[in-house]
Tab-separated table of C-alpha atoms in Angstrom:
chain	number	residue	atom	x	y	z
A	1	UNK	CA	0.000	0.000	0.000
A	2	UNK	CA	1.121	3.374	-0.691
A	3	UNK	CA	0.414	6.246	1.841
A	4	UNK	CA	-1.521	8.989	0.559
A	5	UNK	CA	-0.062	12.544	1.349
A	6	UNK	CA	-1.786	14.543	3.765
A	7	UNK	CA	-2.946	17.156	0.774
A	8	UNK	CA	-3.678	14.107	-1.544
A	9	UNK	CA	-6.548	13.142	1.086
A	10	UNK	CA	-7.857	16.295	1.828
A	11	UNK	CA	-8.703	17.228	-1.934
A	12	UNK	CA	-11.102	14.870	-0.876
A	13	UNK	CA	-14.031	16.312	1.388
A	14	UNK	CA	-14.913	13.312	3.268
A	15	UNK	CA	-11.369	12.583	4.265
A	16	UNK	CA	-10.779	16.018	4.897
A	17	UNK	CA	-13.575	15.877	7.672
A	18	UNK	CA	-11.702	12.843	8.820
A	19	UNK	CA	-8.147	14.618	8.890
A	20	UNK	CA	-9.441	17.659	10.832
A	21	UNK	CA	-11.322	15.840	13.580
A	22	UNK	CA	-10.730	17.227	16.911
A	23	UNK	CA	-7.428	15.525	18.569
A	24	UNK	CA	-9.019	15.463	21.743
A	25	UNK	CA	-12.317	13.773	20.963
A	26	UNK	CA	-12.974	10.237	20.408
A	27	UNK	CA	-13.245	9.331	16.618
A	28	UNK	CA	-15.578	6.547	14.903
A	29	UNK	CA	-15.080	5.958	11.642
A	30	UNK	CA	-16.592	3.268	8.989
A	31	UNK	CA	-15.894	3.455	5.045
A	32	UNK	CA	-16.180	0.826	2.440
A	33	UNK	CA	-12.595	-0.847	0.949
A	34	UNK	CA	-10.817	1.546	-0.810
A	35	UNK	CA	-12.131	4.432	1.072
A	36	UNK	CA	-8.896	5.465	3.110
A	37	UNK	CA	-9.981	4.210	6.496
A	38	UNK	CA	-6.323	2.967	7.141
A	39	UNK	CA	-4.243	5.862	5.288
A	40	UNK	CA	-6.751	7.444	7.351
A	41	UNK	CA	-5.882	5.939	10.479
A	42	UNK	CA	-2.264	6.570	10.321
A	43	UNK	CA	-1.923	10.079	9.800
A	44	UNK	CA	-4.433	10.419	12.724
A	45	UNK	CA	-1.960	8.527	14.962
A	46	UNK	CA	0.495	10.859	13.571
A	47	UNK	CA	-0.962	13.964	14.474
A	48	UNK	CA	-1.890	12.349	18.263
A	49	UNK	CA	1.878	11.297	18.810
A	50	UNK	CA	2.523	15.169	18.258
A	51	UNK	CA	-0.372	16.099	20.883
A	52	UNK	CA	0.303	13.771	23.046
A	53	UNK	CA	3.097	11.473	22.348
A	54	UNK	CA	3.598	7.791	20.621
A	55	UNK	CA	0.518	6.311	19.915
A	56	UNK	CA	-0.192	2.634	19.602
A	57	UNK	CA	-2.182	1.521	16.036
A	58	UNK	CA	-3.856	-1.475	16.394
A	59	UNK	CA	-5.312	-3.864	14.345
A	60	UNK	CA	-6.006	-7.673	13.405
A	61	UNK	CA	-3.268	-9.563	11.576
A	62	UNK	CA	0.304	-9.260	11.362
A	63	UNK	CA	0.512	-8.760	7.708
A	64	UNK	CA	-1.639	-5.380	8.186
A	65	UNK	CA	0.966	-4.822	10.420
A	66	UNK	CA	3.193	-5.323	8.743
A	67	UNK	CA	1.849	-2.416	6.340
A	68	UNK	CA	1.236	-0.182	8.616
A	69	UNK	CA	4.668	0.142	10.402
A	70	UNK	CA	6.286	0.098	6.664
A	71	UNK	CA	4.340	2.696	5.877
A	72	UNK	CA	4.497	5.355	8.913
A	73	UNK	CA	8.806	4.417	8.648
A	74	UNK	CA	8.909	4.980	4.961
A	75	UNK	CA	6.827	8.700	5.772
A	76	UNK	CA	9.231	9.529	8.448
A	77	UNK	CA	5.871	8.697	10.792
A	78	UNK	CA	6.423	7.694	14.624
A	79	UNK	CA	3.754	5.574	15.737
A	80	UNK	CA	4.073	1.726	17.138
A	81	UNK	CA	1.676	-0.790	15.336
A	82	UNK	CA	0.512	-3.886	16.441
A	83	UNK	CA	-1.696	-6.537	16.464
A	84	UNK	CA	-4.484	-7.119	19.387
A	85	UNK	CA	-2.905	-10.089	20.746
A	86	UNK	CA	0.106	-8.314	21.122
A	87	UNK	CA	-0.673	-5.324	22.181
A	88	UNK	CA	-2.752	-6.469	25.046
A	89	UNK	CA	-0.237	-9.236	25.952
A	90	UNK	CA	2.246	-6.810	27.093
A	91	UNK	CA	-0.064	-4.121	27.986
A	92	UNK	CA	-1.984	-6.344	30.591
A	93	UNK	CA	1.493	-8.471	31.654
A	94	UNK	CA	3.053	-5.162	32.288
A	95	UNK	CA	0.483	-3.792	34.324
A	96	UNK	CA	-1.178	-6.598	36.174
A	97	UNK	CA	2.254	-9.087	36.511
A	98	UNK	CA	0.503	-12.268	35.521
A	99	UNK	CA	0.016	-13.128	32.203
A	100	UNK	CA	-3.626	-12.385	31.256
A	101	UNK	CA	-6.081	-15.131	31.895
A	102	UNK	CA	-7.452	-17.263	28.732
A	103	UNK	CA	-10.041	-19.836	27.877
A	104	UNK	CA	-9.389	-23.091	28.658
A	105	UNK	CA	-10.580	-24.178	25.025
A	106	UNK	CA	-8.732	-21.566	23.122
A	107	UNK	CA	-5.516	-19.684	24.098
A	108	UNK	CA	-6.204	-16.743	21.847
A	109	UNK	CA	-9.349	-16.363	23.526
A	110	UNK	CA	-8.695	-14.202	26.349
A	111	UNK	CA	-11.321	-13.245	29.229
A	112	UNK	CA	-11.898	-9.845	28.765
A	113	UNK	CA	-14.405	-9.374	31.785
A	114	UNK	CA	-11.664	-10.930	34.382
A	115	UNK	CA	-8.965	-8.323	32.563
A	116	UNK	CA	-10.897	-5.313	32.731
A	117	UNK	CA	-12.071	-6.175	36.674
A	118	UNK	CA	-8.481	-6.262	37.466
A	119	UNK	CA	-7.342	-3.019	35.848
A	120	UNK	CA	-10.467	-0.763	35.480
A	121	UNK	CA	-9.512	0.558	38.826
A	122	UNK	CA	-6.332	2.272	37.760
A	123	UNK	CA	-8.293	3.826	34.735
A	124	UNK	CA	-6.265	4.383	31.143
A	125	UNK	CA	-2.463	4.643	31.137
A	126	UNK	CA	-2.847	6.373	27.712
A	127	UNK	CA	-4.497	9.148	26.007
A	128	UNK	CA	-5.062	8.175	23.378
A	129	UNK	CA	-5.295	5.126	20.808
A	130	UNK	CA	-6.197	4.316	17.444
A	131	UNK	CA	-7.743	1.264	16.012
A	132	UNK	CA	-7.735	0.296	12.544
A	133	UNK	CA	-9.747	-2.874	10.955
A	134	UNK	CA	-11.563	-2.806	14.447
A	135	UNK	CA	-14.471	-5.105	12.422
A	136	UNK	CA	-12.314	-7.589	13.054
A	137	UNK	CA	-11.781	-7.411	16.399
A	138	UNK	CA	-13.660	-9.127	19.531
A	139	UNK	CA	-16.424	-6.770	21.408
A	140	UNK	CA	-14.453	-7.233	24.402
A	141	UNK	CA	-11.188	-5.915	23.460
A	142	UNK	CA	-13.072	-2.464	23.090
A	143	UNK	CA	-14.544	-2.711	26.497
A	144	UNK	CA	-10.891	-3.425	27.411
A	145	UNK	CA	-9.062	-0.398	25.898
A	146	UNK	CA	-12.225	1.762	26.811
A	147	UNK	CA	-12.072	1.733	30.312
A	148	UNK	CA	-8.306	0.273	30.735
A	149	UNK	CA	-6.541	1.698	28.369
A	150	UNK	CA	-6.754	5.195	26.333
A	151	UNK	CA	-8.941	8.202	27.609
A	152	UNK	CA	-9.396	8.639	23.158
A	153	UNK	CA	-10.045	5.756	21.213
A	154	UNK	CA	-10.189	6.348	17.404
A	155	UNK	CA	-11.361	3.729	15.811
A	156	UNK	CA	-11.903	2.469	12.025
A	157	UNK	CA	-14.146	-0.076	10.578
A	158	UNK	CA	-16.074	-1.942	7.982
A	159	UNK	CA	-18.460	-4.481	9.063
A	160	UNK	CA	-18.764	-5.667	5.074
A	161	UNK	CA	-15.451	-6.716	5.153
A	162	UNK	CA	-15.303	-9.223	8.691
A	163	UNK	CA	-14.438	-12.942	7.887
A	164	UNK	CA	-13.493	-13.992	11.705
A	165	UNK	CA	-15.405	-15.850	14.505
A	166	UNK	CA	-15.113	-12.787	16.746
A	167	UNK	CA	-15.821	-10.135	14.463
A	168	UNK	CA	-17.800	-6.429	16.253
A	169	UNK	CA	-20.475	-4.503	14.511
A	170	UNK	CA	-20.556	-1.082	13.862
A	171	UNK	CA	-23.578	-1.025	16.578
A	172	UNK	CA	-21.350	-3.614	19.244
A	173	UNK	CA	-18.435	-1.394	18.854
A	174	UNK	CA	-19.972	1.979	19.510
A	175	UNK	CA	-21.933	0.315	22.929
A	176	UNK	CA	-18.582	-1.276	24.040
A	177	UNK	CA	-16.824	1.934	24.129
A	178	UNK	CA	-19.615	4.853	24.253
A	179	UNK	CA	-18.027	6.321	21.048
A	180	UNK	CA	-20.231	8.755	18.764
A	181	UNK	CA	-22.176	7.819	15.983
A	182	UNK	CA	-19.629	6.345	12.967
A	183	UNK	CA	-18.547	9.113	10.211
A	184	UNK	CA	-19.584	6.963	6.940
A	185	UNK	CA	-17.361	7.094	4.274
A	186	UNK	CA	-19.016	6.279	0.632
A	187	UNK	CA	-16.410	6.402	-1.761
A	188	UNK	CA	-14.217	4.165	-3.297
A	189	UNK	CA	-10.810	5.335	-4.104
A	190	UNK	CA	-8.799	1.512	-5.149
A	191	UNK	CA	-10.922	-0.608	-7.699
A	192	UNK	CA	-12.069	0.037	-10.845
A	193	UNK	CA	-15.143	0.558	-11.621
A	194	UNK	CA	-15.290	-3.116	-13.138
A	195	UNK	CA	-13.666	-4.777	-10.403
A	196	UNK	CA	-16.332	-2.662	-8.215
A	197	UNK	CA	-19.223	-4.475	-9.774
A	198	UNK	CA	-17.501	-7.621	-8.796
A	199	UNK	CA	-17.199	-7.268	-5.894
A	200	UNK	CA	-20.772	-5.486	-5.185
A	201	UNK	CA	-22.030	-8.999	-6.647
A	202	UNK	CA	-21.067	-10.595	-2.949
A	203	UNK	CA	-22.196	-7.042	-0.967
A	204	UNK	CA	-24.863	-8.129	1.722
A	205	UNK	CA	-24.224	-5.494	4.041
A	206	UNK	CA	-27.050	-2.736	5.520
A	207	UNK	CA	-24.459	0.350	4.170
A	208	UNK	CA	-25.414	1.168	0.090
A	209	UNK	CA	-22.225	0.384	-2.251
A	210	UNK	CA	-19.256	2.677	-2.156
A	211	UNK	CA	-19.367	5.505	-5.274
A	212	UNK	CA	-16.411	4.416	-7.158
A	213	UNK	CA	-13.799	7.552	-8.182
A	214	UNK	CA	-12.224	5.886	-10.761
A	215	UNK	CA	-12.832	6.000	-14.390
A	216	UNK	CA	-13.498	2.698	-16.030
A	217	UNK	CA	-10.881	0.805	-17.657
A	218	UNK	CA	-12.074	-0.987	-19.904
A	219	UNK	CA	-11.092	-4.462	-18.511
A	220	UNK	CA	-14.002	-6.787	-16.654
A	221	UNK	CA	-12.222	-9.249	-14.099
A	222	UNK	CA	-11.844	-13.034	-15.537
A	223	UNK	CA	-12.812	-16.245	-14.911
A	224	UNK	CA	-10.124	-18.466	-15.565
A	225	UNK	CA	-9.955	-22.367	-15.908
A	226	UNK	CA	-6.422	-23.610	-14.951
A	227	UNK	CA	-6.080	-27.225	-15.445
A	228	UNK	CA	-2.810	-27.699	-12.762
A	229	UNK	CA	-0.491	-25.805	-10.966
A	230	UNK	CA	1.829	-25.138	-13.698
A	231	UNK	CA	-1.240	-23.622	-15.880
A	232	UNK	CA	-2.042	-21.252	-12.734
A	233	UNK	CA	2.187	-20.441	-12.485
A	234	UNK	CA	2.109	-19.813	-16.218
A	235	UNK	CA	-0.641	-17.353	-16.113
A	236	UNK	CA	0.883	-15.173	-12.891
A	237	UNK	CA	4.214	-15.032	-14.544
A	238	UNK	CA	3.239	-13.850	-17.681
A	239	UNK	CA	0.935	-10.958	-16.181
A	240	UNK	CA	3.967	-9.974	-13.768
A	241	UNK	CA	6.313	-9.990	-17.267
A	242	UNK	CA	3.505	-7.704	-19.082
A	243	UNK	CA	2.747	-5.437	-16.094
A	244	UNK	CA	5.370	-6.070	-13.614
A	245	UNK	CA	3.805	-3.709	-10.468
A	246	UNK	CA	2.629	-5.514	-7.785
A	247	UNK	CA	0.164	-8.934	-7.553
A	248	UNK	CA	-1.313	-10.839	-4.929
A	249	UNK	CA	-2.086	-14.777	-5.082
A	250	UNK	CA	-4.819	-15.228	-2.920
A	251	UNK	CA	-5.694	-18.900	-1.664
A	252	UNK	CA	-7.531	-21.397	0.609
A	253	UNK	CA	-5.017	-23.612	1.613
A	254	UNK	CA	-1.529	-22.750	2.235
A	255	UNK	CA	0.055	-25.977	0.559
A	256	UNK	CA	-1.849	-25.190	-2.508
A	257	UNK	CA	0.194	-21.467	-1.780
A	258	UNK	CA	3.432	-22.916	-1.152
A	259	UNK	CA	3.259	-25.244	-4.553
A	260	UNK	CA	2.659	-21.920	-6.370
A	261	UNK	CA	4.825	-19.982	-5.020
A	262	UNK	CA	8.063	-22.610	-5.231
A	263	UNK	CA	7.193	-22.947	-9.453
A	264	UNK	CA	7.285	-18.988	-9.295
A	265	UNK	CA	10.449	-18.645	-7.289
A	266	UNK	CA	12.074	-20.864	-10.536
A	267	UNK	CA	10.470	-18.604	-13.054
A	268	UNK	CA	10.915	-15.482	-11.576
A	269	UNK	CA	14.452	-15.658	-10.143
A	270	UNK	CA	15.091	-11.674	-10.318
A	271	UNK	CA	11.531	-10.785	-9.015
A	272	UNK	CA	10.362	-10.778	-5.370
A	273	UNK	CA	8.236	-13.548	-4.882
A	274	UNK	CA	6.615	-13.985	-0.874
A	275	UNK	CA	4.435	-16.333	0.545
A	276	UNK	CA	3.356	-15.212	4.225
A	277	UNK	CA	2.650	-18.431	6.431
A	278	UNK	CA	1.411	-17.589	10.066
A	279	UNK	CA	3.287	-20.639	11.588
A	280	UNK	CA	6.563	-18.919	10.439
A	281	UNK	CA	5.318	-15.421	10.946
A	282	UNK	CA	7.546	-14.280	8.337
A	283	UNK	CA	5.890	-10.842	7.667
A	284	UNK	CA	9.290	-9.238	8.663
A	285	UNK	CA	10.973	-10.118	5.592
A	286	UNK	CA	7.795	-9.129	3.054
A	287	UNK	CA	7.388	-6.109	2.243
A	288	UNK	CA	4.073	-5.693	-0.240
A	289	UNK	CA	5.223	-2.567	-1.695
A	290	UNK	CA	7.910	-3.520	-3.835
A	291	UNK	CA	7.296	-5.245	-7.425
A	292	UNK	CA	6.393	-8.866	-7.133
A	293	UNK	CA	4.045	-11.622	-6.350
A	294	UNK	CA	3.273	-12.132	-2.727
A	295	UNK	CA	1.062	-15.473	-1.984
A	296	UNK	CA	-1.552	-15.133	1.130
A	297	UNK	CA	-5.018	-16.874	2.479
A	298	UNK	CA	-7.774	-15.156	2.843
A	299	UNK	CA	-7.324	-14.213	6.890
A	300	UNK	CA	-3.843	-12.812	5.725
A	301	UNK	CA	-4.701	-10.941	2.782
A	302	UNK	CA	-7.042	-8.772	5.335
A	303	UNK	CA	-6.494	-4.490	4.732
A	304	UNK	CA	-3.754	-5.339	1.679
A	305	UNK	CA	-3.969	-4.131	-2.270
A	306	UNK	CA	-2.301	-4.844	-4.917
A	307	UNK	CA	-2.243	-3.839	-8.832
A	308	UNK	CA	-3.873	-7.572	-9.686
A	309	UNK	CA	-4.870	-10.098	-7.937
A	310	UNK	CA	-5.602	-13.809	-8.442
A	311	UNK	CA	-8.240	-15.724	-6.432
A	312	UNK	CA	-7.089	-19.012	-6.800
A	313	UNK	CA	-9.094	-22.473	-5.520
A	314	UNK	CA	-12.469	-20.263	-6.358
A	315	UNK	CA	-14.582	-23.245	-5.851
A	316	UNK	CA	-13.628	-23.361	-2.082
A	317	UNK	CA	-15.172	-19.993	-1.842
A	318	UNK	CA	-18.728	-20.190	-3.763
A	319	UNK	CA	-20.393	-20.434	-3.690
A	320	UNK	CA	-21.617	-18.662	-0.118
A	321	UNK	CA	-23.301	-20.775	2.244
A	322	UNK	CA	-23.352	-17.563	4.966
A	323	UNK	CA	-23.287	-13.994	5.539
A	324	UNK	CA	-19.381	-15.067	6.514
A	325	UNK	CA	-18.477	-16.263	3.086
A	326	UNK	CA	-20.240	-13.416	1.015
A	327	UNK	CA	-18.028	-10.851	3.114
A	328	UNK	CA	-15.260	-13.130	2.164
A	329	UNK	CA	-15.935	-12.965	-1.275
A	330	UNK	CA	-15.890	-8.761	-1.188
A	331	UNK	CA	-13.445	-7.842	1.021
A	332	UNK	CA	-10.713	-10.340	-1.632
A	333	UNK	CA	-12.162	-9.424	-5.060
A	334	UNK	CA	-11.868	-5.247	-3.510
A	335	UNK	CA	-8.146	-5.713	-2.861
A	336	UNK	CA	-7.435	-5.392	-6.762
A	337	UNK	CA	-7.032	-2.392	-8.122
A	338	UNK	CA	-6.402	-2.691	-12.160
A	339	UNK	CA	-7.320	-6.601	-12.671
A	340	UNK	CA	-8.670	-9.251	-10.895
A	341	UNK	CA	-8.948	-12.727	-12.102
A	342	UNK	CA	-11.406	-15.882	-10.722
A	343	UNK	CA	-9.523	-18.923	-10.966
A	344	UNK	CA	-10.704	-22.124	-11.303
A	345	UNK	CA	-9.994	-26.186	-11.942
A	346	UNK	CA	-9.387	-28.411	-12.745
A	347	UNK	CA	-12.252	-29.745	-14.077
A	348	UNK	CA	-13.096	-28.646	-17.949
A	349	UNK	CA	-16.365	-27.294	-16.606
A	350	UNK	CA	-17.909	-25.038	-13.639
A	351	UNK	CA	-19.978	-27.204	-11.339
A	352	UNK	CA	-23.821	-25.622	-11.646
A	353	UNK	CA	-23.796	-24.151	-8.401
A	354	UNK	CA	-20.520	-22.351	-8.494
A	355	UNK	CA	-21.884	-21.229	-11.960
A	356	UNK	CA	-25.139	-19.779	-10.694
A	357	UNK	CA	-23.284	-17.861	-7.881
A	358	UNK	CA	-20.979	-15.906	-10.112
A	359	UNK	CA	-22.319	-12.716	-12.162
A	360	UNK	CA	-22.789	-13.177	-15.581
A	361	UNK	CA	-20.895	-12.011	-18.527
A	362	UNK	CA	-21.624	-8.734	-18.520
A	363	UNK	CA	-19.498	-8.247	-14.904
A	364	UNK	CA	-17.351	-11.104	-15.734
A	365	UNK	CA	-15.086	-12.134	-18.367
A	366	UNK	CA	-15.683	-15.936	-18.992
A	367	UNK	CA	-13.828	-18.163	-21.592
């Protein structure tokens, strides 16, 4: 992702109202993908480190990250990203001196109501934090930062685009932390218009469709049959060779990733060529910016863009049997911003049903 320059976003007049939000005032914040919630989000952490010192960004996965911290360093931009698990780790270790209590079933579940009992007494450390991808995160870690944490919480979100088990609406997020009524952003800076109608195909949400800035291109995403691996390699390299810029491989299981990306790595010896893999939390060494193919799943690919992307394994994703897999669907096809292609195999044929669930030709390219 590239950071937008604080005059680049206020040409715009709904970011504008965003940038010149009072410091001191909580901040709520929801926008559709592409709308500038996180370039957003980290020139308002800039502007509260000035006020009042480094502040914390927090969000989901350690890809986004990833992002974010590349970003503020590259913009000579002092804040401290992290993800949730992270962050409250050490924040709660620090300050209570005993780790912080989990479920028994699940050790990334931690018990928020035991947490904020113990520390709600000393009241927020900081003044101020800021929140980005906060769909994503559970209800309680708002009561959590709330009352235990920052007196200024400034937090972004998109319900549309939550794929996890303890996602927070827009409504759940605002009750948790007695934040104003969300600023809606409607705009849609990243996809084309074409990729925009592809995505708006798998839009269930209660917000209308984002207005799309962009003029048309002139190029409707594809659906693409690839019989094997090598077919699917072939196709990647050969858009990196006529485009070069960046692409992201997104898919549903990460051997199906790693086979892909070890037949790029021997075609593409000169390019950068990624795969991120949570068990080796490896994010250090990708950086998403730079020219090249970088290879994620679906939780990963979470708050990235890149100039094409390739949804690979499509029939493990429609068609949607829940609200779950429809946000799925739109929050990957809306991280392409030139060309986005549906891939598929390798049978010679769609099965019915993941025919039906697609658009038709008219949205989407089909051989």
């Amino acid at each position: 992702m590239r950071l937008p320059t604080w005059d680049e976003l206020s040409a715009d007049e709904e970011q504008l109202d965003v940038l010149e939000a009072p410091l001191d005032q909580p901040l709520f914040v929801a926008g559709p993908p592409g709308s500038g919630k996180t370039s957003l989000a980290v020139w308002r952490a800039d502007a509260l480190t000035e006020l009042y010192g480094k502040t914390p960004v927090i969000t989901f996965n350690r890809m986004l990250r990833r992002s974010l911290q590349l970003v503020a360093d590259e913009n000579d931009i002092e804040i401290s990203a992290s993800t949730m698990q992270s962050f409250v780790w050490g924040d709660y270790t620090r300050r209570a001196q005993e780790r912080p209590p989990r479920a028994a079933s699940d050790a990334y579940a931690y018990l928020w109501d035991s947490m904020v009992e113990r520390l709600a007494e000393g009241g927020s450390e900081r003044e101020a934090l800021v929140v980005d991808e906060g769909q994503d995160l559970p209800e309680g870690f708002f009561v959590y930062a709330s009352r235990c944490v920052a007196k200024r919480l400034s937090v972004f979100a998109d319900e549309e685009q939550a794929i996890g088990e303890g996602r927070s609406t827009l409504e759940q997020i605002k009750l948790a932390t007695g934040l104003p009524d969300p600023v809606i952003l409607t705009e849609n800076h990243r996809n084309t218009p074409e990729i925009a109608r592809l995505a708006e195909h798998f839009h269930r949400g209660r917000l209308p469709a984002a207005t799309v800035v962009r003029g048309r291109s002139g190029e409707l995403p594809q659906l693409v049959r690839s019989p094997n691996t090598e077919s699917t390699v072939n196709r990647i390299v050969n858009e990196f060779r006529n485009r070069e810029g960046t692409i992201g491989v997104i898919v549903h299981r990460n051997a199906t990733g790693q086979a892909v990306c070890d037949q790029l790595r021997s075609r593409l010896r000169r390019t950068r060529v990624d795969m991120y893999s949570n068990q080796e939390q490896n994010e250090q060494l990708i950086d998403v910016r730079k020219p090249g193919v970088t290879v994620l799943n679906k939780e990963s690919v979470k708050g990235q863009e890149f100039d094409t992307v390739f949804l690979l394994e499509l029939e493990r994703f429609v068609p949607c049997a829940s609200d779950a897999d429809y946000r799925a669907m739109y929050m990957m096809c809306t991280r392409a911003r030139d060309k986005l292609f549906l891939v598929h195999g390798p049978n010679n044929a769609l099965s019915a049903d993941v025919g039906a669930a697609l658009p038709g030709m008219n949205i989407l390219e089909r051989p």
